[in-house]
XYZ file of N, CA and C in Angstrom:
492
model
N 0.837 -1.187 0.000
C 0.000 0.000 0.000
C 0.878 1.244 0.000
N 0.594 1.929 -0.891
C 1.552 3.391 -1.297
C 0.856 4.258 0.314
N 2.035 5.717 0.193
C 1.657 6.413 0.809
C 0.346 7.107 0.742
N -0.293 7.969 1.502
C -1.042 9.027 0.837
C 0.039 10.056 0.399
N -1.110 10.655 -0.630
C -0.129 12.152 -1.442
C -0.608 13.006 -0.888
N -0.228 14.217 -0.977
C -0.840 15.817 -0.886
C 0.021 16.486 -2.092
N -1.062 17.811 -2.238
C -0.118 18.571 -2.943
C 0.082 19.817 -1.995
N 1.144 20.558 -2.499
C 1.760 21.314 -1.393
C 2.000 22.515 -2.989
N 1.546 23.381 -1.970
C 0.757 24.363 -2.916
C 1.367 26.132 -1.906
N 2.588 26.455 -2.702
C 3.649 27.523 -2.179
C 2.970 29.086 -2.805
N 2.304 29.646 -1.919
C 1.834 30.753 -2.138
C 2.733 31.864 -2.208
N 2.935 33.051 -2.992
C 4.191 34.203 -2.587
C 3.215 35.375 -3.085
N 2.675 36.565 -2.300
C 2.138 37.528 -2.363
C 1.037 37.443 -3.135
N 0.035 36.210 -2.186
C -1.369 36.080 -2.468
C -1.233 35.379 -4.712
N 0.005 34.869 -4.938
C -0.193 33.957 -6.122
C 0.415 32.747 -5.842
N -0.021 31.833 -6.482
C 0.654 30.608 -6.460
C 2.024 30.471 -7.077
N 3.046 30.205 -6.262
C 4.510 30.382 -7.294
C 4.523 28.971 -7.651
N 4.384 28.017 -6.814
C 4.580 26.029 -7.452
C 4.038 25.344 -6.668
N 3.317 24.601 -7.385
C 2.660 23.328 -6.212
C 3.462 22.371 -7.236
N 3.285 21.037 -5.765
C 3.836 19.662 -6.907
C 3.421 18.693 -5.760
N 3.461 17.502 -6.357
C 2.403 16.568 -5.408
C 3.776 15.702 -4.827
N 3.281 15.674 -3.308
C 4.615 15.044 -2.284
C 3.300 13.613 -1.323
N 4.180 13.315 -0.847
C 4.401 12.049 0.339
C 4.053 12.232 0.737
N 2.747 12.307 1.689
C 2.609 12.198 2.927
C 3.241 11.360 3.901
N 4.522 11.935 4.799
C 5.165 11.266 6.127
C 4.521 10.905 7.132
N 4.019 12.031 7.584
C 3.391 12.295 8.906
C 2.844 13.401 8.998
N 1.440 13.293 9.847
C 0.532 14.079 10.389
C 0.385 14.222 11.885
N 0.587 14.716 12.593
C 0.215 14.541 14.029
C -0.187 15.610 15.014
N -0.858 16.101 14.281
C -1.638 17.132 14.589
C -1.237 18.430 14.519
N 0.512 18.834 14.935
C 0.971 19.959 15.206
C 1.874 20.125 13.655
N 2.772 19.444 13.449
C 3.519 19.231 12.124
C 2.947 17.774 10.914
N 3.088 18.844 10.079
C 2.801 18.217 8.493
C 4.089 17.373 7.608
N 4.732 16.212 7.557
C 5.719 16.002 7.313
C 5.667 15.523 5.967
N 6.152 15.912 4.656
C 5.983 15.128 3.338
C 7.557 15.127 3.093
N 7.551 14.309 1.873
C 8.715 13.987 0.556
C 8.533 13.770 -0.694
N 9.291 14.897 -0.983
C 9.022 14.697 -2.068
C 10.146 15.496 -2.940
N 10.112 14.963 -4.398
C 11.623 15.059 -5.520
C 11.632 16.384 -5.680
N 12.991 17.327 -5.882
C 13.213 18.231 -5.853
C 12.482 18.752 -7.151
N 11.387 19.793 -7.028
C 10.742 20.183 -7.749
C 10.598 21.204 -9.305
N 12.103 21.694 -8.791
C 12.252 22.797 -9.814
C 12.688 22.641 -10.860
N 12.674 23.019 -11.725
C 13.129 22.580 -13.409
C 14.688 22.393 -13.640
N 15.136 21.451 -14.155
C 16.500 21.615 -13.782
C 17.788 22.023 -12.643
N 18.404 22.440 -12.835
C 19.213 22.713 -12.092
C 19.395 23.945 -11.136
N 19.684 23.994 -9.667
C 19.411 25.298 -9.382
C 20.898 25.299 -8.919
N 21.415 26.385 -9.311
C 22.679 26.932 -8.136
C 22.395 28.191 -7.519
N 22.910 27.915 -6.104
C 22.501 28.760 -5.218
C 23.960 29.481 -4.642
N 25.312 28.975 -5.242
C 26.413 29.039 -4.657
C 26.847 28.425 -3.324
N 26.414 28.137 -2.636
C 26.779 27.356 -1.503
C 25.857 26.249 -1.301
N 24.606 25.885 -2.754
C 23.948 24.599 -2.699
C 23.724 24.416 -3.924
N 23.252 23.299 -4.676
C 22.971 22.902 -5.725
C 21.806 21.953 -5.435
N 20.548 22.500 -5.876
C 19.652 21.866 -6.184
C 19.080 21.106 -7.474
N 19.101 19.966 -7.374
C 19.375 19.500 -8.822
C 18.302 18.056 -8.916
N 17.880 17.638 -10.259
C 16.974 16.352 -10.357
C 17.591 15.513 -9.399
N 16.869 15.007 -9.121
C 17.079 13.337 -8.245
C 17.450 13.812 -6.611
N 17.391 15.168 -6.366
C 17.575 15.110 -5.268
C 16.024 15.238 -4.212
N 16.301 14.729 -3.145
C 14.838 14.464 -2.219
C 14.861 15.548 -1.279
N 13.454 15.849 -0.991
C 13.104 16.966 0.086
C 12.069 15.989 1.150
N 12.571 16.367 2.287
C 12.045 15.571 3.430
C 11.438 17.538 4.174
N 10.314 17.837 3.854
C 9.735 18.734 4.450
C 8.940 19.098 5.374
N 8.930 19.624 6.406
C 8.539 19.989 7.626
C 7.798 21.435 7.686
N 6.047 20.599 7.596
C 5.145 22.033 7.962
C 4.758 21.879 9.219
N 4.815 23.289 10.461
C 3.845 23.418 10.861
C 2.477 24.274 11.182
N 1.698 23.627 11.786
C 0.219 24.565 11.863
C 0.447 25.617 12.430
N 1.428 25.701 13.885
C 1.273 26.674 14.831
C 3.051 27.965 14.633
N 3.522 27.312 13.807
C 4.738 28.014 13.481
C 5.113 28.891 12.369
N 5.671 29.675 12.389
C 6.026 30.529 11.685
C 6.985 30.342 10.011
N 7.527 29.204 10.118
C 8.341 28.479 9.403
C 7.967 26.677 8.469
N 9.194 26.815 8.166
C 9.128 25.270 7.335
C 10.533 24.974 7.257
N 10.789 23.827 7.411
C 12.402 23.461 7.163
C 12.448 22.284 6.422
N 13.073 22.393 5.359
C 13.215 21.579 4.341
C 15.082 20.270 4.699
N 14.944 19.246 4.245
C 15.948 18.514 4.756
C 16.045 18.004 3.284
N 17.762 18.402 2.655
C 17.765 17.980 1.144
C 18.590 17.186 1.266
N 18.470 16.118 0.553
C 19.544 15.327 0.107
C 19.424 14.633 -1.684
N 20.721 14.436 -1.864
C 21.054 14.160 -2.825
C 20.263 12.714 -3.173
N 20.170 12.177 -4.550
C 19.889 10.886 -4.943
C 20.298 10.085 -4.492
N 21.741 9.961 -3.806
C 21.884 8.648 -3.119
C 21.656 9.026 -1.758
N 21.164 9.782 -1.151
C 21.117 9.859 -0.013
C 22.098 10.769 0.708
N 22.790 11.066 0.619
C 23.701 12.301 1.187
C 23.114 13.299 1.477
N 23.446 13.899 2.739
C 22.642 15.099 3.407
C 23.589 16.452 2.764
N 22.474 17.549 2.211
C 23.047 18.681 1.520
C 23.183 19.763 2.492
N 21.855 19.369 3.501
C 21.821 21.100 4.441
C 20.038 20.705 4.526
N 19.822 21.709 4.977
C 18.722 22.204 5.151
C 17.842 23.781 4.651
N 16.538 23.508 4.313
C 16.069 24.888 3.257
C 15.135 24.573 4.284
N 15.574 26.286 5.062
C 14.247 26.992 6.081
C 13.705 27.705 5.155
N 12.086 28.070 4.728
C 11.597 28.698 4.649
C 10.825 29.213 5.569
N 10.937 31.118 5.913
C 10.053 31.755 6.490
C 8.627 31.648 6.448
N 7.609 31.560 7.125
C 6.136 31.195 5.708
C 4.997 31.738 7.455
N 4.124 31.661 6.956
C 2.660 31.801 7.924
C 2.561 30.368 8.452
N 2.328 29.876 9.019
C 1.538 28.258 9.569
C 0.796 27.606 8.734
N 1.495 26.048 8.221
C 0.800 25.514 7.011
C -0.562 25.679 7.216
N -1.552 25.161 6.290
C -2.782 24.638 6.094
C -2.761 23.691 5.234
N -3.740 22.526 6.149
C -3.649 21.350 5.227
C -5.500 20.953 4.653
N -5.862 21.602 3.875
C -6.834 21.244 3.727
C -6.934 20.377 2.537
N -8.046 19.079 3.034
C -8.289 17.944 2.194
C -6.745 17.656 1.830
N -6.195 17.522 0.358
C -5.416 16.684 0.188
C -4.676 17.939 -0.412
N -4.778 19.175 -0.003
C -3.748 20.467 -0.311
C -3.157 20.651 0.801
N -1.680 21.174 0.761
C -0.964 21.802 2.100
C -0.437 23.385 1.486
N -1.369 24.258 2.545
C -0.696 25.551 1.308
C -0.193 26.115 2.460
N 0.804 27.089 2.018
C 2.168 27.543 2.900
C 2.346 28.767 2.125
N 2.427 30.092 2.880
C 2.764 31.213 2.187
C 3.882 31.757 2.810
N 4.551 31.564 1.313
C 6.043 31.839 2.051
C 6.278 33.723 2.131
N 7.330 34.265 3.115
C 6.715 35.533 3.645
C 8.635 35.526 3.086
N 8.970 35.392 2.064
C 10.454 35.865 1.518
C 11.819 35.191 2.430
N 11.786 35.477 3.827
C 12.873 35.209 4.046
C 13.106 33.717 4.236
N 14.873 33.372 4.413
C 15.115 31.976 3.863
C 16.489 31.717 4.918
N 16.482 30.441 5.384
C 17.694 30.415 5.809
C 18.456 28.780 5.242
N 19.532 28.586 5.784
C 20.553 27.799 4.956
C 21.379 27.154 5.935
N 21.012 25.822 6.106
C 22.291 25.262 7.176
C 22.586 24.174 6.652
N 24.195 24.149 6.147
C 24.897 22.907 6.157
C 24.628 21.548 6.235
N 25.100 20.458 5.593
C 24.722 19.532 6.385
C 26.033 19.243 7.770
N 27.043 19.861 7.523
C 27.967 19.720 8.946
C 27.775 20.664 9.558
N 26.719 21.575 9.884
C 26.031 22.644 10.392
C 27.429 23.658 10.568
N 28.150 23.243 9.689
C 29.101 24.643 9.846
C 28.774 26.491 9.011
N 27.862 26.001 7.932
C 27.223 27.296 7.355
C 26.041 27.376 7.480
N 25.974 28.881 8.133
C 24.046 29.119 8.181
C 24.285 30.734 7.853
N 23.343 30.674 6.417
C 23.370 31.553 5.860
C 21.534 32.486 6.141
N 21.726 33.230 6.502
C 20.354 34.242 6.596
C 20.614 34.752 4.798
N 18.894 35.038 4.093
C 18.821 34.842 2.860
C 17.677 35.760 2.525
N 17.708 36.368 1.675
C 16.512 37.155 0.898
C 16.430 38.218 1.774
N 16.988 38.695 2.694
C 16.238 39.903 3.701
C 15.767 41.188 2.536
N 16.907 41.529 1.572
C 16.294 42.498 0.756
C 14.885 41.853 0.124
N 14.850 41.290 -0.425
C 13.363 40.943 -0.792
C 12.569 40.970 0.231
N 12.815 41.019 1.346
C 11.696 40.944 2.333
C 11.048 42.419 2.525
N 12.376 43.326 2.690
C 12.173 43.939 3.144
C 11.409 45.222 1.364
N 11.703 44.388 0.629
C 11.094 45.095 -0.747
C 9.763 44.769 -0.580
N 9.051 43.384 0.193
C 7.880 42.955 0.061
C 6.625 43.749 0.463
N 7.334 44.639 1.537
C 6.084 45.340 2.018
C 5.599 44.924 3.071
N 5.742 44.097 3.486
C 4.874 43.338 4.302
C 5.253 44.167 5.873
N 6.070 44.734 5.841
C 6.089 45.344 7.148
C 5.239 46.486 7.425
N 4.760 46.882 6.435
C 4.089 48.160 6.333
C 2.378 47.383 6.392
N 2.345 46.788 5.281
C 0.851 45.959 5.086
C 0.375 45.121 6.135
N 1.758 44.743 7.002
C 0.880 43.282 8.069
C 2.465 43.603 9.340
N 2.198 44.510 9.886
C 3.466 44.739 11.126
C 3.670 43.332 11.763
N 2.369 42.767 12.433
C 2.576 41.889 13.509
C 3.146 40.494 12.339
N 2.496 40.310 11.171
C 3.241 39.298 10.246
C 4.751 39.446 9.965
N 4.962 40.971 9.740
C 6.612 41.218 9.754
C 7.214 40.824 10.789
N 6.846 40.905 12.113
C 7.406 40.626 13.344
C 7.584 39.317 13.304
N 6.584 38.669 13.335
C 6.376 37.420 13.364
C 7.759 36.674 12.926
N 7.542 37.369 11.095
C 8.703 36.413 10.138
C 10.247 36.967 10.644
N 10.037 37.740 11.610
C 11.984 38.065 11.658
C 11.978 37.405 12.546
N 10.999 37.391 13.990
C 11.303 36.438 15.055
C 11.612 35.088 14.964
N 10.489 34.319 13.782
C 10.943 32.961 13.185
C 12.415 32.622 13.118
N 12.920 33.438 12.399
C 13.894 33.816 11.424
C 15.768 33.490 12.798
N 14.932 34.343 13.470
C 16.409 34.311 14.516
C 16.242 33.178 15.492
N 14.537 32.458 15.313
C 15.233 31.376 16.064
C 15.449 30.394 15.375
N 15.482 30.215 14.361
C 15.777 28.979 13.407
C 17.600 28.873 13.432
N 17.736 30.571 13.355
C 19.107 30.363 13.540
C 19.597 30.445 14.522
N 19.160 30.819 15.551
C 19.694 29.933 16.796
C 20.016 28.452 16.820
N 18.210 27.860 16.663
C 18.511 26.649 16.964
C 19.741 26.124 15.740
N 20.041 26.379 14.695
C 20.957 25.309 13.970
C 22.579 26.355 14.481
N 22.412 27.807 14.919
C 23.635 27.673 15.610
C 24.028 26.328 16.731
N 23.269 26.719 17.346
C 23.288 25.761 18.524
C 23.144 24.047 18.262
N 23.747 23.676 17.358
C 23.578 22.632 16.592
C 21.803 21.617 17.387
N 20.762 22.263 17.655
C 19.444 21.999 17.846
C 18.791 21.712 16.608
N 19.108 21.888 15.501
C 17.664 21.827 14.515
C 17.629 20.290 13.721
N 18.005 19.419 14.520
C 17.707 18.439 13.928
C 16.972 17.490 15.279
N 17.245 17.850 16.248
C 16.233 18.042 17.322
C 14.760 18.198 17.369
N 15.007 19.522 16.499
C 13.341 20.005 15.957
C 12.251 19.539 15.123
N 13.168 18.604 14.493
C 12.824 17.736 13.332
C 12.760 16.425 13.937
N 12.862 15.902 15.260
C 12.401 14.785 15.860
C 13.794 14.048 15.414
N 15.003 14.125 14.947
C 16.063 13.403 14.736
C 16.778 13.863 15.301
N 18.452 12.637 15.338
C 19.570 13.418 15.746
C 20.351 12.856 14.664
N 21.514 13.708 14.521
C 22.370 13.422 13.389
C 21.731 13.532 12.134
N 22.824 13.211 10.831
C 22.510 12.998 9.657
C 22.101 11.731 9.194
């Protein structure tokens, strides 16, 4: 018996930027867990990551949080890092999970030696501090504790694992 699917459906300033249909992992009331193949067309370089076919996303929504943290690895399995996205608190309705991502992005290693804070100019181009204060607040507070916790080598903790 296969998994269930969802589609996971990435909102960016009230449009849809990509949905694509993932795994359902786990549900348990508070976090939304899917997998699913790296979605984007070809090849992405990011300079300190390469997102590319065949690689897997082990993704982490939750309801009550501010964020999403993505866990990439390569086709054979090799851990790349991790892709925080900033976002509002998933919603999983019926067999959609929609997530609006609010710009900012963070970046940790898989030897948690680089954590890169990401997009702040776009964030701060978005408006959103002006249009939704307590949402702006929200997404910077997210933001510094995500990087806490993977300073503090915690964010795989958060994710119910330890190690790679």
């Amino acid at each position: 018996m296969s998994a269930p699917s969802v589609e996971v459906r990435l909102v960016k300033a009230g449009r849809t930027k990509i949905r694509y249909p993932a795994e359902l992992v786990e549900d348990n009331g508070d976090r939304v867990t899917v997998r699913a193949p790296w979605a984007g067309a070809g090849t992405r370089d990011f300079g300190f990551v390469r997102f590319e076919p065949g690689d897997v996303f082990t993704e982490y929504y939750w309801r009550d949080r501010w964020y999403a943290v993505k866990e990439v690895r390569a086709g054979d399995g090799t851990l790349k890092g991790w892709y925080c996205d900033i976002t509002r608190p998933a919603v999983l309705d019926g067999g959609e999970l929609v997530v609006e991502d609010l710009d900012l992005d963070l970046w940790v290693s898989a030897d948690l030696a680089s954590v890169l804070r990401l997009d702040e100019d776009e964030f701060e181009e978005s408006g959103l501090a002006t249009r939704d204060p307590e949402a702006a607040d929200r997404a910077v507070r997210a933001l510094d504790e995500l990087e806490l916790l993977a300073r503090d080598g915690e964010l795989t903790g958060l994710l119910g694992h330890t190690g790679s």
